[in-house]
Amino acid sequence: MGEAVSLSLSRRHEVARALREFLPARAVLFDEEDTRPYECDGLTAYRQLPMVVALPETEEQVRRTLQICSSMNVPVVPRGAGTGLSGGALPLGDGVLLSMAKFMRVLRVDARARIAVVQPGVRNAAISEVAAPHGLYYAPDPSSQIACTIGGNVAENSGGVHCLKYGLTLHNVLRVRGLTIDGEPLELGSEAPDAPGLDLLALAVGSEGMLFVVTEVTVKLLPKPQCARVIMASFDDVEKAGSAVAAIVAAGIIPAGLEMMDRPATRAVEQFVGAGYDLDAAAILLCESDGTPAEVEDEIARMEAVLTGAGAVRLAVSRDEAERLRFWSGRKAAFPAMGRISPDYYCMDGTIPRKRLAEVLHFIAELGKKYGLRCPNVFHAGDGNLHPLILFDANNPDELHRTEQFAAEVLEKCVAVGGTITGEHGVGVEKINQMCTQFRPDELELFHAVKRAFDPRGLLNPGKAVPTLARCAEYGRMHVHRGALQHPELARF
Amino acid sequence: MTLAALQEEIRVAAARAAPLRLRGGGSKDFYGNEPRGELLDVRRYAGIVDYEPSELVLTARGGTALAEVEQALAEHGQCLPFEPPHFGAATLGGCIAAGLSGPRRAAAGALRDFVLGVKLIDGRGRLLEFGGRVMKNVAGYDVSRLVAGSLGTLGFIAEASVKVLPRPSAERTLAFEMAEAPALDAMNRWAGEPLPVSASAWHEGTLYVRLSGSAAAVQAAAPRLGGSELADTVAFWRSLREQTHAFFSGEAPLWRIAVPSATAPLELGGAQLLEWNGGLRWLRSSLSAQEIRAAAERAGGHATLFRARDKSAGAFTPLDPVRLRLHRELKRAFDPAGILNPGRMYAQF
Ligand SMILES: Cc1cc2nc3c(=O)[nH]c(=O)nc-3n(C[C@H](O)[C@H](O)[C@H](O)COP(=O)(O)OP(=O)(O)OC[C@H]3O[C@@H](n4cnc5c(N)ncnc54)[C@H](O)[C@@H]3O)c2cc1C
């Protein structure tokens, strides 16, 4: 056994021993078979066994865990359910993986104040479940909502199919309680509007677990709309469907949901769930209206007119709740369906201005031909948030290589048309190089300064989301020399 | 005026460690603590840069008059959903830096919810861009929303992109004779029902509820609520938004108390006007800042000394030590020389 290995082993035992002073044995894992389940998040191509996994159950235990790690100079990676798609919860080999999974209690539902106070490990969907008896719900609904946690949602600023009308996590969280890396308690935002001082809550939402550990969240609950109906609009041309999206919004309509799927996507999904999609259409749009029955009737009629005017060849309006849910079931099952038709798929997450949808979709289709790879599109069209899914086989090195180049070109295009490399999945480790494309050194430097304000020694989830300037310089050189962006390993689902 | 010239001015001030007082239209000079430093008038950097109604995004330079922005939106049937107060010749940059939202906040969201991106000149004179013009963007920390409400302490907002929305096609206001406690009850109950309530207020025994949305929705909701119809709905809400309502005139200090909306009536004496389903309670009172802030804190909120001749108590509720440290660290990150609007938010930075 080499000296380095035995050193790291003794380090592991030292850290584990320190944590066991206040955590029960079952809450401190370090044997490989126990830490293996934590080696990756939803971006499974990146794997790393953590040195130690800690599973505290109380805020006091989290505080002490952080204090121990801080005093021993051990980096900490927080983790919720591990459904993240950018490697945000990827462990560090010399670090503690801090699982917040045991924080599963709903602390308070106040129907009159329309809020819920929950622990960070509570699943997104569970909040709406406890709010339902009061006619209320929690609006942001990521497709992963049955599994992902509110702590992870806060860290990623997650969205869902209804965020065009109801906002992202940011718009639906009132207050977050947390602990800094030194174990100091922190309250950001408040149940009262406009908390005093700088809006630290805005900074915290979407900070990818790099500023502090979330230990409690107060979310806003909304009244459940009385009814909802969805239109399935078929187009014989993908670009026409893209233009129809802009036309709906231009007509002054904010649909409750506005999603697009192209034919490769509907075909893949249909054989899997039987959602009743029009498989002849080059693309379909799902446009939902919600509100009072009168409002919905009115809005559906207006949307039908716009869609027809934009060249829809067929419209089907859900006749009842069962049909509405069936139309959505295909959309929600789209990712797993891809796993059935391809050994691997790689999900991108760029956002672009709506008016560029048609152009960028065309660009992606051309790239698909250039690289000889299939690339179905299933995405939040109303927000301009693309999710091209490149299908490939990771065991074929050439396909993997082509996928990397394909993805890089798409993300660069998103930035070039005035968009962003990530709309909701976060940067994590996955898109860290593309941050160098989107931001200039001064801006990256400021991000690092923000991080230092919360975590001066860089112990909380280090190495994620914001690249060092040295890394960007290196990346820039590679970029110029090889004429193409390099990706590390890609997703294997 | 060019950006380069503004950057240079800030760079020079930083080198001299000479405080700058960033100012747009001066409409919010009264807000926060007393402005200090050499005046940097930013109205010269003005103009709408980009506005595409179908994108629901407007981008304008910081010195652009807020009225000009709203006029451009109105021409396309759109609006700033957070109904920011002008209080005079406001600029867009000043509006975002002040971070104040108007009557529709409880229903539509706060100003910061609609900020999509900013171009900022920081305290070193560096031009930095955060966020963008798209609806969803999680690349990097959300600095553009941190800048909203920062009162010019982090940088000059050279340009901002905001999300806009279609103007509701129908609007009506209903009035109800009601005491404060039942009014709070009604506001919070209705906010929990699927009704198109877009604003609420209570003052001197009358509850006002505005319904906005499609004609169908407003028509269906009004009879369910009852009450009597207010004749001039636009003028009434404008008088709250712009504080031209009689409640806001006079000399007594004006407090802006924010509490969780369902909080029972605050027993503080003095005249009160409630907004945002009870989340915002305006108070005219000469009670000490300590008494008022203690009452707000007991209710889980905070109190801002909004308009007053004497602001020696500090405009804003003091921060706890951890948050104060973070504020100072962030200030150092954006403005190491501490020259941008020093003391405007808190005396300590
Ligand atoms: C099939 C599928 C569909 C998806 N659909 C969507 C979608 O529609 N919209 C969308 O936005 N995302 C979607 N995602 C991505 C993912 O579900 C979200 O990013 C989610 O918010 C992650 O939550 P989690 O609990 O799994 O967090 P994790 O993956 O465990 O962690 C994510 C990040 O949060 C940090 N973190 C977690 N808990 C805490 C805490 N308590 N304190 C501080 N930091 C913390 C971690 O360090 C990490 O950086 C999808 C993922 C999958 C697999």
mmCIF file of C-alpha atoms in Angstrom, chain A residues 216-398:
data_model
loop_
_atom_site.group_PDB
_atom_site.id
_atom_site.type_symbol
_atom_site.label_atom_id
_atom_site.label_comp_id
_atom_site.label_asym_id
_atom_site.label_seq_id
_atom_site.Cartn_x
_atom_site.Cartn_y
_atom_site.Cartn_z
ATOM 1 C CA GLU A 216 -35.417 24.723 6.262
ATOM 2 C CA VAL A 217 -37.529 26.253 3.511
ATOM 3 C CA THR A 218 -40.724 28.296 3.578
ATOM 4 C CA VAL A 219 -42.589 28.018 0.301
ATOM 5 C CA LYS A 220 -45.535 29.894 -1.068
ATOM 6 C CA LEU A 221 -48.663 27.861 -1.738
ATOM 7 C CA LEU A 222 -51.092 28.847 -4.471
ATOM 8 C CA PRO A 223 -54.801 28.142 -4.768
ATOM 9 C CA LYS A 224 -55.430 25.246 -7.092
ATOM 10 C CA PRO A 225 -57.031 26.488 -10.305
ATOM 11 C CA GLN A 226 -60.649 25.400 -10.606
ATOM 12 C CA CYS A 227 -60.056 23.702 -13.896
ATOM 13 C CA ALA A 228 -57.493 23.188 -16.626
ATOM 14 C CA ARG A 229 -57.591 22.059 -20.225
ATOM 15 C CA VAL A 230 -54.820 21.401 -22.684
ATOM 16 C CA ILE A 231 -54.682 21.738 -26.464
ATOM 17 C CA MET A 232 -52.562 19.350 -28.498
ATOM 18 C CA ALA A 233 -51.680 21.232 -31.677
ATOM 19 C CA SER A 234 -50.078 19.404 -34.604
ATOM 20 C CA PHE A 235 -47.704 21.017 -37.070
ATOM 21 C CA ASP A 236 -46.298 19.611 -40.298
ATOM 22 C CA ASP A 237 -43.135 21.567 -39.792
ATOM 23 C CA VAL A 238 -40.992 21.991 -36.681
ATOM 24 C CA GLU A 239 -40.108 25.568 -37.418
ATOM 25 C CA LYS A 240 -43.779 26.507 -37.783
ATOM 26 C CA ALA A 241 -44.391 25.075 -34.338
ATOM 27 C CA GLY A 242 -41.540 27.202 -33.021
ATOM 28 C CA SER A 243 -43.062 30.307 -34.560
ATOM 29 C CA ALA A 244 -46.478 29.432 -33.116
ATOM 30 C CA VAL A 245 -44.990 29.601 -29.632
ATOM 31 C CA ALA A 246 -43.899 33.190 -30.184
ATOM 32 C CA ALA A 247 -47.287 33.977 -31.746
ATOM 33 C CA ILE A 248 -49.197 32.800 -28.671
ATOM 34 C CA VAL A 249 -47.188 34.990 -26.350
ATOM 35 C CA ALA A 250 -47.359 37.906 -28.790
ATOM 36 C CA ALA A 251 -51.153 37.586 -28.665
ATOM 37 C CA GLY A 252 -51.037 38.453 -24.974
ATOM 38 C CA ILE A 253 -51.643 34.920 -23.721
ATOM 39 C CA ILE A 254 -49.582 33.380 -20.927
ATOM 40 C CA PRO A 255 -50.491 29.701 -21.054
ATOM 41 C CA ALA A 256 -50.229 27.652 -17.856
ATOM 42 C CA GLY A 257 -47.916 25.376 -19.811
ATOM 43 C CA LEU A 258 -46.498 25.525 -23.332
ATOM 44 C CA GLU A 259 -44.396 22.517 -24.250
ATOM 45 C CA MET A 260 -43.127 21.187 -27.536
ATOM 46 C CA MET A 261 -42.224 17.694 -28.701
ATOM 47 C CA ASP A 262 -40.979 16.822 -32.170
ATOM 48 C CA ARG A 263 -41.852 13.631 -34.041
ATOM 49 C CA PRO A 264 -38.852 11.590 -32.921
ATOM 50 C CA ALA A 265 -39.879 12.422 -29.368
ATOM 51 C CA THR A 266 -43.604 11.693 -29.733
ATOM 52 C CA ARG A 267 -42.874 8.400 -31.472
ATOM 53 C CA ALA A 268 -40.478 7.310 -28.750
ATOM 54 C CA VAL A 269 -42.934 8.248 -26.041
ATOM 55 C CA GLU A 270 -46.072 6.893 -27.665
ATOM 56 C CA GLN A 271 -44.870 3.292 -27.810
ATOM 57 C CA PHE A 272 -44.015 3.625 -24.144
ATOM 58 C CA VAL A 273 -47.048 5.340 -22.561
ATOM 59 C CA GLY A 274 -49.737 5.730 -25.249
ATOM 60 C CA ALA A 275 -50.497 9.370 -24.636
ATOM 61 C CA GLY A 276 -52.578 9.673 -27.807
ATOM 62 C CA TYR A 277 -50.162 11.943 -29.647
ATOM 63 C CA ASP A 278 -50.477 12.746 -33.330
ATOM 64 C CA LEU A 279 -47.614 10.705 -34.734
ATOM 65 C CA ASP A 280 -47.927 12.149 -38.223
ATOM 66 C CA ALA A 281 -47.179 15.632 -36.987
ATOM 67 C CA ALA A 282 -43.618 16.881 -37.390
ATOM 68 C CA ALA A 283 -44.081 18.482 -33.984
ATOM 69 C CA ILE A 284 -46.813 18.971 -31.424
ATOM 70 C CA LEU A 285 -47.383 21.733 -28.937
ATOM 71 C CA LEU A 286 -49.138 21.172 -25.637
ATOM 72 C CA CYS A 287 -50.807 24.434 -24.578
ATOM 73 C CA GLU A 288 -52.552 24.473 -21.264
ATOM 74 C CA SER A 289 -55.016 26.976 -19.893
ATOM 75 C CA ASP A 290 -56.121 27.042 -16.273
ATOM 76 C CA GLY A 291 -58.431 29.166 -14.158
ATOM 77 C CA THR A 292 -62.177 29.442 -13.783
ATOM 78 C CA PRO A 293 -64.258 27.502 -16.301
ATOM 79 C CA ALA A 294 -65.252 30.747 -18.061
ATOM 80 C CA GLU A 295 -61.641 31.926 -18.216
ATOM 81 C CA VAL A 296 -60.410 28.614 -19.552
ATOM 82 C CA GLU A 297 -63.077 28.432 -22.222
ATOM 83 C CA ASP A 298 -62.217 31.937 -23.336
ATOM 84 C CA GLU A 299 -58.465 31.339 -23.380
ATOM 85 C CA ILE A 300 -58.696 27.985 -25.131
ATOM 86 C CA ALA A 301 -60.692 29.642 -27.915
ATOM 87 C CA ARG A 302 -58.105 32.382 -28.275
ATOM 88 C CA MET A 303 -55.227 29.898 -28.305
ATOM 89 C CA GLU A 304 -56.998 27.773 -30.922
ATOM 90 C CA ALA A 305 -57.323 30.818 -33.153
ATOM 91 C CA VAL A 306 -53.665 31.747 -32.816
ATOM 92 C CA LEU A 307 -52.478 28.175 -33.363
ATOM 93 C CA THR A 308 -54.607 27.798 -36.463
ATOM 94 C CA GLY A 309 -53.343 31.125 -37.745
ATOM 95 C CA ALA A 310 -49.771 29.945 -37.134
ATOM 96 C CA GLY A 311 -50.343 26.909 -39.337
ATOM 97 C CA ALA A 312 -51.474 24.143 -36.981
ATOM 98 C CA VAL A 313 -52.898 21.320 -39.064
ATOM 99 C CA ARG A 314 -54.851 19.654 -36.283
ATOM 100 C CA LEU A 315 -56.058 20.659 -32.833
ATOM 101 C CA ALA A 316 -57.299 18.348 -30.100
ATOM 102 C CA VAL A 317 -58.576 19.825 -26.842
ATOM 103 C CA SER A 318 -58.677 17.630 -23.747
ATOM 104 C CA ARG A 319 -62.310 16.785 -23.035
ATOM 105 C CA ASP A 320 -61.902 15.802 -19.428
ATOM 106 C CA GLU A 321 -59.313 15.593 -16.674
ATOM 107 C CA ALA A 322 -58.354 12.035 -17.621
ATOM 108 C CA GLU A 323 -57.543 13.060 -21.154
ATOM 109 C CA ARG A 324 -55.650 16.119 -19.980
ATOM 110 C CA LEU A 325 -53.488 13.963 -17.736
ATOM 111 C CA ARG A 326 -52.978 11.506 -20.588
ATOM 112 C CA PHE A 327 -51.696 14.276 -22.868
ATOM 113 C CA TRP A 328 -49.254 15.314 -20.158
ATOM 114 C CA SER A 329 -48.221 11.758 -19.272
ATOM 115 C CA GLY A 330 -46.216 11.467 -22.468
ATOM 116 C CA ARG A 331 -44.411 14.714 -21.834
ATOM 117 C CA LYS A 332 -43.560 13.738 -18.292
ATOM 118 C CA ALA A 333 -42.317 10.294 -19.353
ATOM 119 C CA ALA A 334 -40.190 11.612 -22.195
ATOM 120 C CA PHE A 335 -36.811 11.152 -20.561
ATOM 121 C CA PRO A 336 -37.313 7.563 -19.456
ATOM 122 C CA ALA A 337 -38.723 6.813 -22.914
ATOM 123 C CA MET A 338 -35.447 7.894 -24.492
ATOM 124 C CA GLY A 339 -33.674 5.404 -22.292
ATOM 125 C CA ARG A 340 -35.726 2.704 -24.031
ATOM 126 C CA ILE A 341 -34.828 3.601 -27.569
ATOM 127 C CA SER A 342 -31.166 4.338 -27.090
ATOM 128 C CA PRO A 343 -28.429 2.928 -24.853
ATOM 129 C CA ASP A 344 -27.601 6.476 -23.742
ATOM 130 C CA TYR A 345 -28.934 9.954 -24.076
ATOM 131 C CA TYR A 346 -27.504 13.300 -23.252
ATOM 132 C CA CYS A 347 -29.905 16.029 -22.159
ATOM 133 C CA MET A 348 -28.998 19.627 -22.870
ATOM 134 C CA ASP A 349 -30.605 22.582 -21.172
ATOM 135 C CA GLY A 350 -29.923 25.828 -23.041
ATOM 136 C CA THR A 351 -32.392 28.702 -23.074
ATOM 137 C CA ILE A 352 -32.865 31.048 -26.008
ATOM 138 C CA PRO A 353 -35.167 33.934 -26.893
ATOM 139 C CA ARG A 354 -38.460 32.499 -28.147
ATOM 140 C CA LYS A 355 -38.162 34.265 -31.487
ATOM 141 C CA ARG A 356 -35.034 32.224 -32.255
ATOM 142 C CA LEU A 357 -36.720 28.847 -31.622
ATOM 143 C CA ALA A 358 -37.369 27.998 -35.249
ATOM 144 C CA GLU A 359 -33.845 28.930 -36.257
ATOM 145 C CA VAL A 360 -32.139 27.027 -33.456
ATOM 146 C CA LEU A 361 -34.291 23.931 -33.952
ATOM 147 C CA HIS A 362 -33.273 23.954 -37.587
ATOM 148 C CA PHE A 363 -29.648 24.350 -36.543
ATOM 149 C CA ILE A 364 -29.925 21.358 -34.205
ATOM 150 C CA ALA A 365 -31.498 19.225 -36.938
ATOM 151 C CA GLU A 366 -28.638 20.078 -39.290
ATOM 152 C CA LEU A 367 -26.112 19.206 -36.594
ATOM 153 C CA GLY A 368 -27.858 15.866 -36.145
ATOM 154 C CA LYS A 369 -27.187 15.142 -39.806
ATOM 155 C CA LYS A 370 -23.631 16.403 -39.600
ATOM 156 C CA TYR A 371 -22.779 14.167 -36.663
ATOM 157 C CA GLY A 372 -25.019 11.286 -37.709
ATOM 158 C CA LEU A 373 -26.820 11.214 -34.367
ATOM 159 C CA ARG A 374 -30.518 11.266 -33.516
ATOM 160 C CA CYS A 375 -31.665 14.179 -31.416
ATOM 161 C CA PRO A 376 -35.314 14.323 -30.337
ATOM 162 C CA ASN A 377 -36.541 17.567 -28.788
ATOM 163 C CA VAL A 378 -38.875 17.727 -25.780
ATOM 164 C CA PHE A 379 -38.893 21.070 -24.094
ATOM 165 C CA HIS A 380 -40.319 24.073 -22.285
ATOM 166 C CA ALA A 381 -41.053 26.011 -25.459
ATOM 167 C CA GLY A 382 -42.922 28.825 -23.757
ATOM 168 C CA ASP A 383 -39.802 29.725 -21.805
ATOM 169 C CA GLY A 384 -37.460 29.077 -24.722
ATOM 170 C CA ASN A 385 -35.800 26.388 -22.589
ATOM 171 C CA LEU A 386 -34.492 23.681 -24.928
ATOM 172 C CA HIS A 387 -33.842 20.079 -23.982
ATOM 173 C CA PRO A 388 -32.317 18.469 -27.074
ATOM 174 C CA LEU A 389 -31.653 14.827 -26.234
ATOM 175 C CA ILE A 390 -28.727 13.418 -28.157
ATOM 176 C CA LEU A 391 -29.032 9.643 -28.470
ATOM 177 C CA PHE A 392 -25.800 7.745 -28.471
ATOM 178 C CA ASP A 393 -23.986 4.672 -27.275
ATOM 179 C CA ALA A 394 -21.322 5.475 -24.725
ATOM 180 C CA ASN A 395 -19.568 2.196 -25.455
ATOM 181 C CA ASN A 396 -18.825 3.466 -28.922
ATOM 182 C CA PRO A 397 -15.977 5.960 -28.406
ATOM 183 C CA ASP A 398 -16.571 7.630 -31.728
#
